[in-house]
């Protein structure tokens, strides 16, 4: 039986990891990037290959799920070949396969999950199921070689906005999350209405350098006295503002809209994040997800961190978005903690959140 062989190898690797290098192949296909990487000991990227679908979805103004899964299927073989070639390694030298099984688009996830299952089965090596959000946290282990839990983590992406207390490599407590849109989703929708293309986060970020914070979009604290977020209200306010000016035929100062939107949204995120660090008396803050590339967020968290003696960590920019390396890294830390081993019946789970005990925090 596959699982008996996998279990035996998994337990052997778990015992050997202090004396032997472990190579994990990580597969990420939860949204519109097909990315595969080989990572050594959870910390060093040996090689990575990514096929982006941005140009394909740009013309639709957002990701079209059916188109995304078809393109994952078309590109995944080539991505794997390229990754192995760059590493100058053969599949037989890989110790375990880690794959994102959720959260994400079900069709896209299924491509990666089935591919990973076939590889693990054929190679008779362990298959490790990885939660995408945890992968974003682990991107930091690749950038900061000495970083270890515990810490507070802020995950900001196109699909998630969450504050998490990371107790050790595998145990987390969710302390707050968005009740509606994710922050990146909000950036993308506002950008779409302004005709700035998809994904819009990086464009708004760039344009905000040339504008001023002159338009008030948020006039009260969002979700006061909790660590939860809500972004659909501000998104609607910005979109209504844009429609109103359009109807009146008035000119829109795109740069000022970008700066005002970004400053006000990010100030809310920064304030809650610093409050969470203080409340849980954590001196380390680890940020992850596509939106962690944002220049204003980085600047503000670093400056607030300094003021409050909190050390702030971000992944290098190339590892902020979805990538196979963060999945391989997370897979490694699950392996050495004895968690995440999966059988061949692993399925895609589009709606999983963190496997955590939910604590409703008030401050
Ligand atoms: O983590 P990610 O690649 O995919 C998800 O898991 O969702 O995040 C993508 C999101 C998009 O919404 C994109 O607009 C946003 O990250 N993003 C940014 C920036 N770069 C990417 N948002 C704000 N500022 C940026 N510089
Ligand atoms: Zn992501």
XYZ file of C-alpha atoms and ligand atoms in Angstrom:
390
model
C 0.000 0.000 0.000
C 1.267 3.478 -0.893
C 0.429 4.983 2.512
C 2.457 2.345 4.409
C 5.554 3.095 2.341
C 4.933 6.850 2.612
C 4.471 6.666 6.386
C 7.684 4.713 6.818
C 9.655 7.208 4.696
C 7.997 10.184 6.410
C 8.952 8.889 9.865
C 12.488 8.107 8.692
C 12.933 11.640 7.289
C 11.528 13.098 10.489
C 14.247 11.303 12.445
C 17.043 12.106 9.990
C 16.440 15.789 9.323
C 19.147 17.022 11.685
C 21.859 15.004 9.965
C 20.669 14.778 6.348
C 19.626 17.365 3.768
C 15.962 17.070 2.842
C 14.757 18.131 -0.610
C 11.084 18.985 -0.943
C 9.326 19.674 -4.223
C 6.560 22.241 -3.651
C 3.606 22.653 -6.016
C 1.363 25.744 -5.985
C -1.634 26.151 -8.312
C -4.359 27.681 -6.124
C -5.079 30.723 -8.293
C -3.433 31.884 -11.525
C 0.240 30.941 -11.053
C 1.589 27.458 -11.732
C 4.717 27.350 -9.616
C 7.034 24.497 -8.679
C 10.168 24.752 -6.540
C 12.756 22.540 -4.909
C 13.724 23.682 -1.415
C 16.498 22.285 0.807
C 15.849 21.955 4.544
C 12.908 24.368 4.402
C 15.213 27.371 3.999
C 17.137 27.288 0.708
C 15.597 27.518 -2.734
C 17.495 25.198 -5.069
C 15.330 26.133 -8.055
C 11.921 27.503 -8.901
C 9.888 27.760 -12.076
C 6.643 29.727 -12.386
C 4.190 30.170 -15.225
C 2.064 33.272 -14.703
C -1.372 33.709 -16.288
C -1.613 37.455 -15.655
C -1.625 38.338 -19.371
C -4.419 35.833 -20.016
C -6.713 37.125 -17.226
C -5.850 40.803 -17.635
C -8.220 41.152 -20.567
C -11.113 39.873 -18.417
C -10.272 42.257 -15.531
C -9.846 39.367 -13.077
C -9.177 35.635 -12.827
C -11.634 33.440 -14.771
C -11.582 30.140 -12.823
C -12.272 27.805 -15.762
C -9.580 29.472 -17.870
C -7.148 29.297 -14.937
C -7.518 25.553 -14.397
C -7.141 24.794 -18.113
C -3.938 26.814 -18.254
C -2.519 25.093 -15.159
C -3.024 21.800 -16.999
C -1.272 23.114 -20.087
C 1.758 24.467 -18.263
C 2.422 22.182 -15.274
C 4.566 19.586 -17.119
C 6.824 22.259 -18.576
C 7.118 24.032 -15.210
C 8.257 20.799 -13.530
C 10.794 20.025 -16.284
C 12.189 23.542 -16.075
C 12.467 23.411 -12.287
C 14.333 20.072 -12.350
C 16.606 21.219 -15.162
C 17.575 24.426 -13.327
C 18.341 22.408 -10.186
C 20.215 19.785 -12.196
C 18.298 17.165 -10.235
C 16.229 14.100 -11.093
C 12.815 13.406 -9.610
C 14.310 10.337 -7.899
C 16.440 12.668 -5.732
C 13.380 14.364 -4.196
C 12.477 13.284 -0.632
C 8.838 14.439 -0.467
C 6.166 16.333 -2.414
C 4.294 19.262 -0.804
C 1.198 20.683 -2.461
C -1.337 23.437 -1.805
C -4.693 21.708 -1.238
C -6.625 24.854 -0.177
C -7.769 27.534 -0.001
C -8.224 28.662 -3.583
C -10.112 28.009 -6.805
C -11.298 24.418 -6.827
C -10.387 23.634 -10.458
C -6.953 25.212 -10.110
C -6.239 23.400 -6.840
C -7.298 20.085 -8.353
C -4.640 20.320 -11.052
C -1.838 20.717 -8.495
C -3.251 18.180 -6.050
C -3.709 15.462 -8.683
C -0.294 16.137 -10.173
C 1.309 15.895 -6.713
C -0.547 12.687 -5.929
C 0.619 11.063 -9.176
C 4.245 12.074 -8.507
C 4.202 10.910 -4.877
C 2.578 7.592 -5.838
C 4.960 6.898 -8.717
C 8.065 7.882 -6.730
C 6.784 6.196 -3.531
C 7.589 9.237 -1.420
C 5.517 11.174 1.170
C 2.808 13.588 0.033
C 2.342 16.613 2.322
C -0.837 18.718 2.181
C -0.192 22.439 2.688
C -2.587 25.240 3.563
C -1.924 28.200 1.258
C -2.080 30.800 4.064
C 0.524 28.909 6.070
C 2.648 28.855 2.922
C 2.581 32.662 2.812
C 3.887 32.742 6.399
C 6.660 30.268 5.513
C 7.888 32.470 2.643
C 9.597 34.335 5.482
C 11.611 31.267 6.548
C 13.216 31.361 3.103
C 14.131 35.038 3.375
C 15.114 35.124 7.066
C 17.196 32.029 7.759
C 17.158 32.442 11.556
C 13.452 33.263 11.916
C 11.584 30.942 14.275
C 8.121 31.051 15.877
C 6.519 32.284 18.086
C 5.394 35.517 16.430
C 2.336 37.395 15.237
C 1.666 37.112 11.523
C -0.286 39.424 9.249
C -1.411 37.727 6.035
C -2.597 40.105 3.334
C -3.374 38.767 -0.127
C -5.979 38.721 -2.872
C -7.943 36.042 -1.022
C -7.104 36.551 2.657
C -6.622 39.130 5.354
C -5.799 37.612 8.716
C -3.972 38.173 11.956
C -2.556 34.945 13.305
C -0.647 34.049 16.427
C 1.936 31.537 15.260
C 2.771 29.479 18.338
C 5.191 27.033 16.722
C 5.838 25.686 13.200
C 2.456 23.945 13.063
C 0.171 25.456 15.714
C -1.625 28.742 15.094
C -4.416 30.751 16.644
C -6.493 32.965 14.369
C -7.036 36.256 16.164
C -8.774 38.242 13.450
C -9.751 38.139 9.792
C -11.810 39.985 7.227
C -15.556 39.525 7.404
C -15.959 40.347 3.698
C -13.396 41.308 1.017
C -9.687 40.607 1.371
C -7.508 43.698 1.192
C -5.917 42.673 -2.144
C -9.356 41.972 -3.593
C -10.377 45.494 -2.601
C -7.279 46.941 -4.353
C -8.081 44.908 -7.481
C -11.729 46.029 -7.605
C -10.924 49.712 -7.111
C -8.200 49.460 -9.781
C -10.634 47.788 -12.181
C -13.142 50.659 -11.897
C -10.333 53.118 -12.631
C -9.290 51.021 -15.663
C -5.862 50.287 -14.204
C -5.794 46.595 -15.233
C -5.464 43.344 -13.272
C -4.013 42.787 -10.745
C -4.391 46.344 -9.538
C -2.495 46.367 -6.235
C 0.920 47.114 -7.627
C -0.447 49.853 -9.955
C -2.306 51.633 -7.138
C 0.838 51.363 -5.017
C 2.934 52.969 -7.785
C 0.454 55.746 -8.568
C 0.044 56.591 -4.883
C 3.646 57.890 -4.849
C 2.512 60.794 -7.056
C -0.709 61.685 -5.224
C -1.877 63.169 -1.946
C -4.165 61.897 0.803
C -6.887 64.495 0.121
C -10.123 62.500 -0.240
C -11.744 61.047 2.858
C -12.949 57.492 2.171
C -12.891 56.128 5.731
C -14.446 58.325 8.401
C -14.606 55.931 11.339
C -12.592 53.047 12.730
C -13.344 49.790 10.889
C -14.672 46.970 13.116
C -13.746 48.815 16.324
C -12.685 46.822 19.387
C -11.946 43.624 17.472
C -9.027 42.299 15.461
C -11.334 41.674 12.491
C -11.329 43.676 9.275
C -13.946 44.770 6.753
C -13.089 46.299 3.390
C -16.290 46.133 1.356
C -17.551 49.446 2.813
C -14.469 51.411 1.774
C -14.443 49.668 -1.603
C -18.055 50.778 -2.223
C -17.296 54.320 -1.033
C -14.387 54.644 -3.489
C -16.375 53.116 -6.368
C -19.390 55.402 -5.661
C -17.051 58.400 -5.574
C -15.615 57.445 -8.974
C -19.046 56.827 -10.523
C -20.373 60.150 -9.208
C -17.496 62.134 -10.751
C -17.905 60.195 -14.001
C -21.630 60.970 -14.142
C -20.977 64.654 -13.549
C -18.277 64.557 -16.217
C -15.698 65.788 -13.711
C -12.073 64.862 -13.985
C -10.762 62.184 -11.602
C -7.391 62.724 -9.996
C -6.364 59.060 -10.151
C -3.166 59.597 -8.151
C -5.034 61.285 -5.282
C -7.652 58.513 -5.255
C -4.832 55.933 -5.074
C -2.966 57.725 -2.265
C -6.115 58.413 -0.232
C -7.417 54.850 -0.607
C -4.055 53.247 0.142
C -3.177 55.474 3.094
C -6.516 55.073 4.823
C -6.880 51.317 4.262
C -3.304 50.541 5.256
C -3.457 52.762 8.337
C -6.339 50.583 9.580
C -4.354 47.415 8.877
C -1.209 48.750 10.564
C -3.053 49.974 13.651
C -4.756 46.606 14.289
C -1.572 44.681 13.620
C 0.480 46.685 16.110
C -2.338 46.401 18.670
C -2.298 42.608 18.206
C 1.477 42.466 18.827
C 1.054 44.532 21.976
C -1.935 42.559 23.247
C -0.104 39.228 22.846
C 3.222 40.721 23.986
C 4.967 39.485 20.845
C 8.113 41.296 19.785
C 8.217 39.716 16.328
C 5.820 40.444 13.468
C 5.912 38.407 10.245
C 4.026 39.680 7.200
C 3.091 37.619 4.135
C 0.917 37.457 1.004
C 0.858 39.403 -2.259
C -0.069 42.680 -0.535
C 3.014 42.431 1.718
C 4.881 43.849 -1.305
C 3.064 47.152 -0.721
C 5.511 50.008 -0.181
C 3.339 52.065 2.205
C 2.469 49.017 4.338
C 6.163 48.124 4.606
C 7.181 51.674 5.465
C 4.477 52.115 8.111
C 4.946 48.738 9.790
C 8.708 49.223 9.966
C 8.310 52.681 11.477
C 5.572 51.626 13.951
C 7.621 48.531 14.747
C 10.638 50.650 15.613
C 8.568 52.862 17.869
C 7.111 49.857 19.704
C 10.309 47.738 19.711
C 8.770 45.108 17.437
C 11.001 43.436 14.857
C 9.160 43.288 11.523
C 9.855 40.650 8.852
C 8.723 40.639 5.208
C 9.488 38.081 2.504
C 11.727 39.319 -0.290
C 9.492 40.874 -2.961
C 9.809 37.878 -5.326
C 8.335 35.611 -2.612
C 5.374 37.816 -1.593
C 3.033 36.457 -4.300
C 2.052 32.833 -4.797
C 5.048 30.553 -5.329
C 6.046 26.907 -5.041
C 8.987 27.613 -2.713
C 6.809 28.777 0.184
C 4.756 25.572 -0.151
C 7.905 23.411 -0.094
C 9.195 25.329 2.953
C 5.911 24.918 4.837
C 5.891 21.224 3.826
C 9.342 20.808 5.391
C 8.320 22.318 8.726
C 5.200 20.137 8.783
C 7.347 17.096 8.042
C 9.825 17.713 10.866
C 6.871 18.337 13.204
C 5.289 15.046 12.100
C 2.226 16.646 10.488
C 0.586 16.911 7.087
C 1.248 13.410 5.680
C -1.531 12.632 3.209
C -2.823 9.567 1.460
C -3.675 9.336 -2.226
C -7.291 10.306 -1.483
C -6.241 13.920 -0.733
C -8.725 16.331 -2.322
C -8.774 20.038 -3.063
C -10.505 22.056 -0.338
C -11.357 25.480 -1.749
C -12.694 26.987 1.486
C -10.360 25.864 4.260
C -9.193 28.524 6.625
C -6.320 27.983 9.009
C -6.746 24.814 11.037
C -6.911 26.800 14.211
C -8.846 27.370 17.332
C -10.754 30.565 16.676
C -10.390 33.084 19.484
C -12.654 36.057 19.256
C -10.363 38.755 20.532
C -11.419 42.110 21.855
C -9.111 44.864 22.881
O -0.778 36.236 -2.457
P -1.243 36.581 -3.821
O -0.250 36.482 -4.959
O -2.486 35.717 -4.225
C -3.456 35.325 -3.307
O -3.214 34.384 -2.545
O -4.503 36.004 -3.326
O -1.813 38.079 -3.749
C -2.270 38.741 -4.869
C -2.783 40.089 -4.438
C -3.538 40.834 -5.541
O -4.761 41.287 -5.025
C -2.612 41.992 -5.869
O -3.288 43.148 -6.361
C -1.955 42.245 -4.536
O -1.710 40.953 -4.037
N -0.706 43.025 -4.614
C -0.554 44.252 -4.060
C 0.767 44.676 -4.369
N 1.368 43.691 -5.105
C 0.439 42.680 -5.242
N -1.399 45.007 -3.342
C -0.955 46.216 -2.918
N 0.286 46.688 -3.181
C 1.181 45.955 -3.893
N 2.403 46.442 -4.137
Zn -1.597 33.669 -2.069
